[in-house]
Amino acid sequence: MGYDRLMPQSLIRDAILADAPAIAGLHLRSWRAAYESIAPADAVRVLTEEVRRDRWTAMLAAPKPRWVCRVIEVEGTIQAVGVACAPSEPLFGERGEVRHLYVEPDLRRSGLGRRMTAELTGVIAGWGYGGLALSVVVENAPARAFYAALGGREIGRFTDPGPVWKSQNIALVWDDLPALRARLA
């Protein structure tokens, strides 16, 4: 889909510890755009940029095996972030997980989400997983539509305990990574 034409000054790279503040700001803006009208008011109030910065700092300071965080910079500014990891939910089975994927709200539908999904799919395939899994909050219709368009198959629901909000989530999977990668190309 010619992402380089859409974002000529873009670069995808591993996140580093110094990126934590920028990632936290992006995470907050993206999360609020998606969830402010869905999440309980307490979650919106408590999950501040400072809280997110502390969490991203901790994650980036002590990465785990089969855990990677990538960012996409556009003209030197982080505009998308994604995390791939080993499966965190039993429902995901033996599929690698896309744990986080956030895009700057003003750049949604620009191709950055697809580009990050393609990047993380490559990481998961490189780890030897045959499939990919992720979860989406039930009420997040735009994300559900995005993943459905990529061929994601809903396999069940679970409650994500989250740090503040116990959200109801749908598990989506892809069991053919080469087919997913072809869809993302």
N, CA, C and O of each residue as an XYZ file, in Angstrom:
740
protein
N       0.818     -1.207      0.000
C       0.000      0.000      0.000
C       0.849      1.254      0.000
O       0.278      2.321      0.227
N       2.101      1.240     -0.221
C       2.895      2.442     -0.382
C       2.973      3.335      0.833
O       2.782      4.545      0.716
N       3.247      2.776      1.993
C       3.304      3.581      3.209
C       4.394      4.631      3.130
O       4.249      5.715      3.695
N       5.489      4.326      2.434
C       6.561      5.304      2.344
C       6.119      6.548      1.585
O       6.638      7.638      1.826
N       5.158      6.395      0.665
C       4.617      7.579     -0.012
C       3.744      8.382      0.934
O       3.706      9.610      0.856
N       3.028      7.683      1.845
C       2.181      8.383      2.808
C       3.012      9.086      3.873
O       2.688     10.198      4.290
N       4.081      8.436      4.307
C       4.920      8.941      5.386
C       6.379      8.920      4.929
O       7.145      8.069      5.380
N       6.783      9.843      4.037
C       8.117      9.757      3.439
C       9.259      9.867      4.444
O      10.345      9.348      4.184
N       9.054     10.518      5.567
C      10.115     10.678      6.549
C       9.894      9.758      7.748
O      10.170     10.149      8.882
N       9.402      8.546      7.512
C       9.116      7.640      8.625
C      10.225      6.613      8.796
O      10.919      6.250      7.846
N      10.370      6.157     10.030
C      11.385      5.190     10.408
C      10.799      4.285     11.472
O      10.206      4.768     12.437
N      10.956      2.985     11.313
C      10.535      2.044     12.347
C      11.786      1.536     13.037
O      12.770      1.194     12.383
N      11.744      1.486     14.372
C      12.929      1.086     15.135
C      12.510      0.537     16.490
O      11.368      0.687     16.923
N      13.490     -0.116     17.157
C      13.262     -0.559     18.532
C      13.127      0.661     19.427
O      13.843      1.649     19.265
N      12.206      0.581     20.367
C      12.081      1.642     21.365
C      13.245      1.536     22.337
O      13.758      0.447     22.597
N      13.652      2.674     22.864
C      14.707      2.722     23.879
C      14.137      3.400     25.123
O      13.089      4.043     25.067
N      14.829      3.251     26.226
C      14.360      3.793     27.497
C      14.038      5.289     27.404
O      13.056      5.748     27.986
N      14.852      6.038     26.684
C      14.626      7.477     26.554
C      13.309      7.810     25.828
O      12.843      8.948     25.885
N      12.716      6.822     25.151
C      11.445      7.041     24.454
C      10.240      6.999     25.386
O       9.146      7.395     24.986
N      10.414      6.530     26.616
C       9.274      6.318     27.516
C       8.364      7.548     27.636
O       7.147      7.382     27.550
N       8.877      8.770     27.829
C       7.967      9.908     27.939
C       7.152     10.147     26.657
O       5.957     10.430     26.735
N       7.772     10.038     25.504
C       7.042     10.249     24.243
C       6.011      9.143     24.023
O       4.897      9.410     23.571
N       6.377      7.911     24.340
C       5.435      6.799     24.195
C       4.258      6.988     25.141
O       3.112      6.742     24.763
N       4.530      7.420     26.365
C       3.457      7.637     27.341
C       2.469      8.695     26.852
O       1.259      8.523     27.000
N       2.968      9.778     26.277
C       2.077     10.811     25.747
C       1.239     10.293     24.598
O       0.035     10.541     24.540
N       1.875      9.571     23.678
C       1.153      8.970     22.562
C       0.112      7.982     23.070
O      -1.032      7.995     22.615
N       0.502      7.125     24.010
C      -0.409      6.136     24.587
C      -1.628      6.833     25.191
O      -2.760      6.410     24.959
N      -1.408      7.889     25.957
C      -2.511      8.614     26.580
C      -3.454      9.194     25.531
O      -4.670      9.030     25.634
N      -2.908      9.867     24.529
C      -3.761     10.485     23.498
C      -4.547      9.430     22.724
O      -5.743      9.592     22.480
N      -3.874      8.358     22.345
C      -4.527      7.309     21.573
C      -5.583      6.587     22.421
O      -6.691      6.326     21.952
N      -5.233      6.273     23.654
C      -6.144      5.571     24.554
C      -7.384      6.418     24.814
O      -8.507      5.916     24.767
N      -7.177      7.699     25.086
C      -8.333      8.570     25.349
C      -9.217      8.707     24.114
O     -10.442      8.710     24.229
N      -8.610      8.820     22.942
C      -9.415      8.926     21.722
C     -10.293      7.690     21.544
O     -11.425      7.793     21.071
N      -9.779      6.531     21.918
C     -10.521      5.286     21.750
C     -11.462      4.990     22.912
O     -12.552      4.458     22.702
N     -11.054      5.328     24.135
C     -11.751      4.807     25.303
C     -12.375      5.834     26.240
O     -13.087      5.448     27.167
N     -12.139      7.108     26.037
C     -12.659      8.095     26.989
C     -14.175      8.000     27.158
O     -14.692      8.209     28.256
N     -14.884      7.687     26.075
C     -16.340      7.586     26.174
C     -16.803      6.183     26.584
O     -17.993      5.970     26.818
N     -15.874      5.231     26.672
C     -16.201      3.839     26.991
C     -15.785      3.486     28.418
O     -16.537      2.842     29.148
N     -14.599      3.906     28.803
C     -14.019      3.528     30.100
C     -14.703      4.267     31.240
O     -15.236      5.360     31.046
N     -14.688      3.674     32.425
C     -15.213      4.378     33.594
C     -14.424      5.665     33.849
O     -13.229      5.740     33.564
N     -15.099      6.657     34.381
C     -14.457      7.959     34.646
C     -13.228      7.805     35.532
O     -12.238      8.510     35.338
N     -13.274      6.889     36.508
C     -12.104      6.679     37.380
C     -10.885      6.240     36.583
O      -9.772      6.683     36.869
N     -11.070      5.384     35.595
C      -9.946      4.921     34.782
C      -9.362      6.079     33.980
O      -8.143      6.221     33.884
N     -10.227      6.901     33.410
C      -9.756      8.048     32.630
C      -8.986      9.009     33.533
O      -7.953      9.549     33.136
N      -9.487      9.217     34.739
C      -8.859     10.150     35.675
C      -7.522      9.613     36.194
O      -6.556     10.370     36.297
N      -7.452      8.328     36.521
C      -6.284      7.742     37.172
C      -5.167      7.396     36.189
O      -3.992      7.496     36.541
N      -5.505      6.995     34.981
C      -4.486      6.567     34.024
C      -3.888      7.778     33.304
O      -4.133      8.004     32.119
N      -3.114      8.533     34.039
C      -2.512      9.775     33.563
C      -1.260      9.509     32.730
O      -0.790      8.376     32.628
N      -0.746     10.557     32.150
C       0.497     10.438     31.394
C       1.643     10.013     32.318
O       2.500      9.225     31.919
N       1.661     10.528     33.540
C       2.712     10.155     34.494
C       2.652      8.659     34.826
O       3.685      7.990     34.865
N       1.454      8.140     35.061
C       1.297      6.708     35.339
C       1.789      5.896     34.143
O       2.510      4.912     34.308
N       1.402      6.306     32.960
C       1.820      5.589     31.755
C       3.336      5.691     31.549
O       3.973      4.716     31.150
N       3.910      6.860     31.816
C       5.366      7.025     31.684
C       6.095      6.066     32.623
O       7.077      5.437     32.231
N       5.615      5.956     33.858
C       6.246      5.036     34.807
C       6.153      3.597     34.311
O       7.116      2.840     34.438
N       5.016      3.211     33.750
C       4.843      1.831     33.254
C       5.723      1.568     32.036
O       6.366      0.522     31.953
N       5.757      2.517     31.079
C       6.598      2.329     29.893
C       8.080      2.327     30.286
O       8.872      1.568     29.726
N       8.449      3.172     31.242
C       9.840      3.183     31.712
C      10.208      1.821     32.293
O      11.273      1.282     31.992
N       9.332      1.267     33.120
C       9.593     -0.043     33.717
C       9.689     -1.126     32.644
O      10.580     -1.973     32.701
N       8.784     -1.108     31.668
C       8.819     -2.126     30.609
C      10.078     -2.018     29.769
O      10.716     -3.028     29.470
N      10.442     -0.798     29.385
C      11.610     -0.616     28.531
C      12.921     -0.840     29.279
O      13.931     -1.196     28.672
N      12.907     -0.634     30.590
C      14.123     -0.820     31.393
C      14.409     -2.299     31.646
O      15.559     -2.678     31.872
N      13.375     -3.132     31.610
C      13.562     -4.547     31.935
C      12.763     -5.422     30.976
O      11.826     -6.104     31.392
N      13.130     -5.405     29.687
C      12.384     -6.244     28.749
C      12.555     -7.722     29.083
O      13.559     -8.134     29.664
N      11.559     -8.503     28.707
C      11.545     -9.941     28.970
C      11.902    -10.683     27.689
O      11.906    -10.100     26.604
N      12.203    -11.978     27.820
C      12.380    -12.769     26.597
C      11.075    -12.752     25.793
O       9.981    -12.695     26.356
N      11.215    -12.800     24.502
C      10.058    -12.752     23.599
C       9.155    -11.568     23.930
O       7.946    -11.709     24.108
N       9.776    -10.413     24.003
C       9.083     -9.145     24.215
C       9.861     -8.101     23.435
O      11.073     -7.967     23.603
N       9.164     -7.361     22.579
C       9.826     -6.305     21.821
C       8.862     -5.126     21.689
O       7.656     -5.302     21.512
N       9.420     -3.936     21.779
C       8.646     -2.705     21.586
C       9.266     -1.955     20.423
O      10.464     -1.669     20.415
N       8.433     -1.642     19.440
C       8.889     -0.881     18.272
C       8.095      0.416     18.192
O       6.946      0.494     18.626
N       8.736      1.426     17.629
C       8.075      2.709     17.387
C       8.224      3.069     15.920
O       9.154      2.632     15.242
N       7.289      3.872     15.453
C       7.413      4.482     14.137
C       7.538      5.977     14.360
O       6.672      6.611     14.964
N       8.634      6.522     13.861
C       8.857      7.965     13.900
C       8.485      8.553     12.550
O       8.806      7.985     11.506
N       7.822      9.668     12.574
C       7.532     10.436     11.369
C       8.169     11.799     11.577
O       7.804     12.547     12.485
N       9.120     12.101     10.725
C       9.874     13.351     10.819
C      10.414     13.563     12.230
O      10.355     14.667     12.773
N      10.946     12.476     12.819
C      11.605     12.547     14.104
C      10.708     12.473     15.328
O      11.208     12.549     16.451
N       9.392     12.328     15.149
C       8.455     12.261     16.266
C       7.784     10.900     16.293
O       7.320     10.412     15.262
N       7.730     10.289     17.458
C       7.081      8.982     17.593
C       5.583      9.143     17.363
O       4.907      9.891     18.070
N       5.072      8.418     16.349
C       3.663      8.516     15.981
C       2.909      7.191     16.136
O       1.682      7.161     16.040
N       3.635      6.103     16.376
C       3.003      4.802     16.600
C       3.939      3.974     17.463
O       5.160      4.112     17.401
N       3.333      3.108     18.273
C       4.093      2.199     19.132
C       3.376      0.862     19.146
O       2.147      0.799     19.107
N       4.159     -0.202     19.204
C       3.578     -1.534     19.278
C       4.475     -2.467     20.067
O       5.698     -2.325     20.068
N       3.846     -3.429     20.743
C       4.572     -4.429     21.513
C       4.121     -5.805     21.065
O       2.925     -6.088     20.979
N       5.094     -6.656     20.781
C       4.856     -8.077     20.526
C       5.456     -8.841     21.689
O       6.483     -8.449     22.243
N       4.794     -9.952     22.060
C       5.278    -10.724     23.199
C       4.753    -12.153     23.134
O       3.956    -12.505     22.265
N       5.221    -12.961     24.072
C       4.672    -14.300     24.239
C       3.217    -14.149     24.691
O       2.862    -13.113     25.253
N       2.377    -15.144     24.465
C       0.964    -15.019     24.822
C       0.764    -14.811     26.322
O       1.384    -15.484     27.145
N      -0.114    -13.866     26.660
C      -0.375    -13.554     28.070
C      -1.700    -14.116     28.563
O      -1.950    -14.143     29.768
N      -2.546    -14.562     27.653
C      -3.857    -15.107     28.003
C      -3.941    -16.561     27.568
O      -3.535    -16.885     26.452
N      -4.458    -17.449     28.418
C      -4.605    -18.856     28.012
C      -5.407    -19.011     26.715
O      -5.132    -19.909     25.918
N      -6.384    -18.148     26.505
C      -7.221    -18.203     25.308
C      -6.396    -18.057     24.025
O      -6.807    -18.542     22.971
N      -5.239    -17.395     24.103
C      -4.413    -17.163     22.923
C      -3.681    -18.420     22.461
O      -3.179    -18.470     21.338
N      -3.619    -19.428     23.320
C      -2.934    -20.662     22.953
C      -1.461    -20.420     22.692
O      -0.810    -19.661     23.411
N      -0.939    -21.065     21.667
C       0.484    -20.981     21.310
C       0.702    -19.959     20.193
O       1.486    -20.197     19.274
N       0.019    -18.845     20.273
C       0.171    -17.780     19.278
C       0.920    -16.613     19.924
O       0.694    -16.294     21.091
N       1.811    -15.982     19.161
C       2.442    -14.768     19.649
C       1.390    -13.685     19.789
O       0.365    -13.712     19.107
N       1.643    -12.737     20.668
C       0.646    -11.708     20.970
C       1.099    -10.317     20.552
O       2.258     -9.947     20.743
N       0.184     -9.556     19.986
C       0.360     -8.109     19.862
C      -0.314     -7.537     21.097
O      -1.540     -7.520     21.202
N       0.505     -7.069     22.028
C       0.003     -6.629     23.336
C      -0.450     -5.173     23.311
O      -1.454     -4.817     23.930
N       0.285     -4.342     22.601
C      -0.060     -2.912     22.505
C       0.116     -2.476     21.064
O       1.041     -2.915     20.380
N      -0.774     -1.612     20.607
C      -0.624     -0.967     19.305
C      -1.390      0.350     19.386
O      -2.620      0.375     19.430
N      -0.631      1.437     19.405
C      -1.227      2.773     19.513
C      -0.681      3.651     18.400
O       0.516      3.651     18.114
N      -1.587      4.404     17.778
C      -1.242      5.339     16.710
C      -1.751      6.719     17.116
O      -2.832      6.852     17.689
N      -0.962      7.731     16.813
C      -1.383      9.108     17.083
C      -2.779      9.306     16.482
O      -2.982      9.009     15.305
N      -3.743      9.802     17.264
C      -5.119      9.905     16.758
C      -5.261     10.654     15.432
O      -6.067     10.258     14.590
N      -4.504     11.714     15.234
C      -4.602     12.474     13.980
C      -4.072     11.703     12.775
O      -4.321     12.093     11.635
N      -3.340     10.609     13.019
C      -2.761      9.836     11.923
C      -3.434      8.479     11.739
O      -2.944      7.640     10.983
N      -4.535      8.264     12.417
C      -5.281      7.021     12.178
C      -5.728      7.011     10.732
O      -6.027      8.053     10.149
N      -5.769      5.822     10.164
C      -6.142      5.600      8.769
C      -5.064      6.089      7.801
O      -5.332      6.263      6.612
N      -3.848      6.313      8.304
C      -2.738      6.746      7.452
C      -1.880      5.578      6.984
O      -1.006      5.753      6.135
N      -2.122      4.386      7.529
C      -1.301      3.228      7.208
C      -0.323      2.861      8.308
O       0.315      1.810      8.235
N      -0.188      3.706      9.330
C       0.767      3.408     10.398
C       0.355      2.176     11.205
O       1.219      1.399     11.610
N      -0.931      1.982     11.447
C      -1.393      0.802     12.172
C      -1.088     -0.473     11.405
O      -0.646     -1.465     11.985
N      -1.325     -0.444     10.096
C      -1.003     -1.602      9.251
C       0.501     -1.853      9.248
O       0.949     -2.995      9.348
N       1.264     -0.787      9.133
C       2.720     -0.940      9.094
C       3.237     -1.535     10.397
O       4.105     -2.408     10.382
N       2.703     -1.062     11.534
C       3.144     -1.606     12.818
C       2.682     -3.049     12.969
O       3.424     -3.884     13.485
N       1.475     -3.350     12.531
C       0.990     -4.733     12.596
C       1.886     -5.637     11.750
O       2.220     -6.743     12.175
N       2.271     -5.191     10.583
C       3.168     -5.973      9.731
C       4.509     -6.195     10.424
O       5.046     -7.302     10.399
N       5.039     -5.166     11.030
C       6.314     -5.273     11.742
C       6.223     -6.295     12.868
O       7.086     -7.164     12.990
N       5.196     -6.196     13.679
C       5.047     -7.099     14.815
C       4.751     -8.527     14.366
O       5.174     -9.482     15.017
N       4.028     -8.677     13.259
C       3.774    -10.010     12.708
C       5.094    -10.654     12.300
O       5.297    -11.849     12.518
N       5.980     -9.877     11.716
C       7.302    -10.394     11.350
C       8.102    -10.832     12.564
O       8.774    -11.863     12.530
N       8.034    -10.056     13.634
C       8.730    -10.417     14.874
C       8.188    -11.744     15.410
O       8.954    -12.645     15.752
N       6.869    -11.849     15.478
C       6.221    -13.055     16.004
C       6.568    -14.275     15.149
O       6.848    -15.349     15.681
N       6.550    -14.108     13.842
C       6.938    -15.214     12.953
C       8.395    -15.596     13.187
O       8.734    -16.780     13.186
N       9.250    -14.612     13.384
C      10.660    -14.877     13.636
C      10.905    -15.648     14.918
O      11.898    -16.367     15.029
N      10.025    -15.509     15.873
C      10.131    -16.273     17.119
C       9.650    -17.713     16.947
O       9.801    -18.533     17.853
N       9.075    -18.019     15.793
C       8.629    -19.383     15.540
C       7.162    -19.643     15.813
O       6.714    -20.785     15.707
N       6.413    -18.632     16.157
C       4.977    -18.823     16.353
C       4.303    -18.996     14.992
O       4.688    -18.358     14.012
N       3.312    -19.852     14.944
C       2.565    -20.053     13.707
C       1.352    -19.153     13.594
O       0.736    -19.064     12.532
N       1.004    -18.481     14.692
C      -0.174    -17.627     14.684
C       0.030    -16.399     15.552
O       1.019    -16.279     16.275
N      -0.922    -15.498     15.463
C      -0.893    -14.236     16.193
C      -2.226    -14.073     16.899
O      -3.263    -14.483     16.378
N      -2.203    -13.473     18.090
C      -3.423    -13.188     18.851
C      -3.325    -11.790     19.442
O      -2.237    -11.263     19.672
N      -4.473    -11.215     19.677
C      -4.557     -9.933     20.369
C      -5.949     -9.802     20.941
O      -6.832    -10.611     20.656
N      -6.138     -8.783     21.746
C      -7.472     -8.549     22.284
C      -7.884     -7.107     22.040
O      -7.055     -6.203     21.933
N      -9.196     -6.928     21.958
C      -9.792     -5.620     21.723
C     -10.967     -5.471     22.681
O     -11.749     -6.404     22.862
N     -11.087     -4.306     23.289
C     -12.242     -4.035     24.144
C     -13.504     -4.150     23.292
O     -13.565     -3.623     22.181
N     -14.495     -4.836     23.819
C     -15.726     -5.126     23.074
C     -16.308     -3.869     22.421
O     -16.723     -3.919     21.263
N     -16.344     -2.768     23.128
C     -16.973     -1.539     22.604
C     -16.107     -0.764     21.614
O     -16.569      0.231     21.055
N     -14.877     -1.188     21.383
C     -13.971     -0.467     20.484
C     -14.239     -0.887     19.029
O     -13.483     -1.660     18.440
N     -15.322     -0.363     18.475
C     -15.760     -0.741     17.118
C     -14.712     -0.433     16.040
O     -14.516     -1.264     15.153
N     -14.029      0.724     16.075
C     -13.033      0.978     15.023
C     -11.896     -0.051     15.018
O     -11.484     -0.507     13.952
N     -11.389     -0.418     16.195
C     -10.311     -1.418     16.252
C     -10.822     -2.774     15.791
O     -10.130     -3.491     15.069
N     -12.011     -3.118     16.202
C     -12.574     -4.406     15.771
C     -12.720     -4.444     14.254
O     -12.443     -5.469     13.631
N     -13.149     -3.342     13.659
C     -13.295     -3.287     12.197
C     -11.929     -3.383     11.517
O     -11.794     -4.064     10.500
N     -10.927     -2.715     12.060
C      -9.571     -2.756     11.510
C      -9.061     -4.194     11.475
O      -8.571     -4.659     10.446
N      -9.176     -4.895     12.600
C      -8.662     -6.261     12.660
C      -9.523     -7.239     11.863
O      -9.000     -8.206     11.308
N     -10.819     -7.004     11.800
C     -11.687     -7.864     10.971
C     -11.301     -7.727      9.501
O     -11.291     -8.715      8.766
N     -10.981     -6.499      9.067
C     -10.574     -6.283      7.675
C      -9.265     -7.007      7.353
O      -8.987     -7.311      6.193
N      -8.473     -7.278      8.376
C      -7.220     -8.018      8.191
C      -7.421     -9.522      8.333
O      -6.461    -10.291      8.275
N      -8.667     -9.938      8.519
C      -8.958    -11.370      8.596
C      -8.910    -11.952      9.987
O      -8.886    -13.174     10.136
N      -8.897    -11.111     11.025
C      -8.893    -11.612     12.398
C     -10.162    -12.394     12.695
O     -11.264    -11.992     12.320
N      -9.987    -13.506     13.369
C     -11.108    -14.376     13.717
C     -11.335    -14.306     15.221
O     -10.419    -14.561     16.004
N     -12.557    -13.961     15.626
C     -12.886    -13.899     17.047
C     -13.026    -15.315     17.592
O     -13.746    -16.142     17.033
N     -12.313    -15.585     18.713
C     -12.361    -16.933     19.284
C     -12.932    -16.970     20.698
O     -13.073    -18.047     21.277
N     -13.256    -15.831     21.248
C     -13.820    -15.822     22.592
C     -13.650    -14.483     23.259
O     -13.119    -13.531     22.688
N     -14.124    -14.443     24.498
C     -14.062    -13.213     25.289
C     -13.447    -13.512     26.646
O     -13.480    -14.645     27.128
N     -12.890    -12.477     27.248
C     -12.343    -12.594     28.598
C     -12.342    -11.215     29.234
O     -12.477    -10.199     28.553
N     -12.189    -11.198     30.548
C     -12.094     -9.942     31.286
C     -10.629     -9.620     31.495
O      -9.887    -10.406     32.084
N     -10.219     -8.456     31.008
C      -8.857     -7.971     31.243
C      -8.901     -7.221     32.571
O      -9.618     -6.228     32.690
N      -8.144     -7.681     33.574
C      -8.224     -7.025     34.877
C      -7.661     -5.609     34.876
O      -8.023     -4.796     35.727
N      -6.769     -5.305     33.917
C      -6.203     -3.968     33.807
C      -5.745     -3.412     35.142
O      -5.996     -4.013     36.187
N      -5.084     -2.283     35.115
C      -4.649     -1.683     36.372
C      -5.801     -1.008     37.123
O      -5.740     -0.865     38.344
N      -6.847     -0.594     36.405
C      -7.955      0.131     37.030
C      -9.300     -0.362     36.506
O     -10.260     -0.484     37.267
N      -9.368     -0.642     35.223
C     -10.627     -0.941     34.541
C     -10.664     -2.407     34.133
O      -9.790     -2.873     33.402
N     -11.658     -3.121     34.597
C     -11.859     -4.525     34.211
C     -12.699     -4.543     32.933
O     -13.925     -4.644     32.983
N     -12.024     -4.445     31.799
C     -12.731     -4.354     30.519
C     -13.051     -5.730     29.958
O     -12.329     -6.702     30.179
N     -14.156     -5.780     29.224
C     -14.532     -7.002     28.516
C     -13.845     -6.963     27.153
O     -13.980     -5.994     26.406
N     -13.112     -8.019     26.841
C     -12.309     -8.052     25.620
C     -12.677     -9.226     24.732
O     -13.126    -10.273     25.198
N     -12.476     -9.020     23.449
C     -12.632    -10.063     22.449
C     -11.237    -10.492     22.023
O     -10.387     -9.654     21.724
N     -11.004    -11.795     21.996
C      -9.735    -12.340     21.510
C      -9.868    -12.579     20.019
O     -10.820    -13.214     19.565
N      -8.904    -12.065     19.257
C      -8.850    -12.274     17.813
C      -7.566    -13.011     17.479
O      -6.530    -12.781     18.104
N      -7.632    -13.893     16.497
C      -6.456    -14.663     16.117
C      -6.314    -14.745     14.600
O      -7.271    -14.576     13.844
N      -5.079    -15.012     14.194
C      -4.711    -15.347     12.820
C      -3.839    -16.584     12.932
O      -2.840    -16.574     13.652
N      -4.197    -17.634     12.240
C      -3.432    -18.873     12.313
C      -2.566    -19.117     11.082
O      -1.937    -20.168     10.963
N      -2.532    -18.163     10.180
C      -1.714    -18.263      8.979
C      -0.941    -16.951      8.840
O      -1.404    -16.006      8.200
N       0.252    -16.911      9.456
C       1.031    -15.666      9.434
C       1.445    -15.246      8.027
O       1.419    -14.049      7.740
N       1.829    -16.167      7.128
C       2.144    -15.719      5.772
C       0.938    -15.034      5.096
O       1.111    -14.045      4.384
N      -0.253    -15.547      5.313
C      -1.447    -14.917      4.722
C      -1.682    -13.535      5.323
O      -2.041    -12.597      4.610
N      -1.481    -13.407      6.637
C      -1.641    -12.089      7.268
C      -0.601    -11.130      6.728
O      -0.924     -9.988      6.400
N       0.635    -11.569      6.630
C       1.687    -10.693      6.104
C       1.369    -10.250      4.684
O       1.638     -9.105      4.320
N       0.800    -11.142      3.875
C       0.413    -10.784      2.504
C      -0.692     -9.737      2.522
O      -0.691     -8.822      1.698
N      -1.627     -9.860      3.444
C      -2.707     -8.864      3.539
C      -2.171     -7.505      3.931
O      -2.709     -6.475      3.523
N      -1.102     -7.501      4.727
C      -0.529     -6.257      5.219
C       0.428     -5.603      4.223
O       0.775     -4.432      4.377
N       0.852     -6.344      3.212
C       1.844     -5.808      2.257
C       1.238     -4.742      1.368
O       1.927     -4.187      0.512
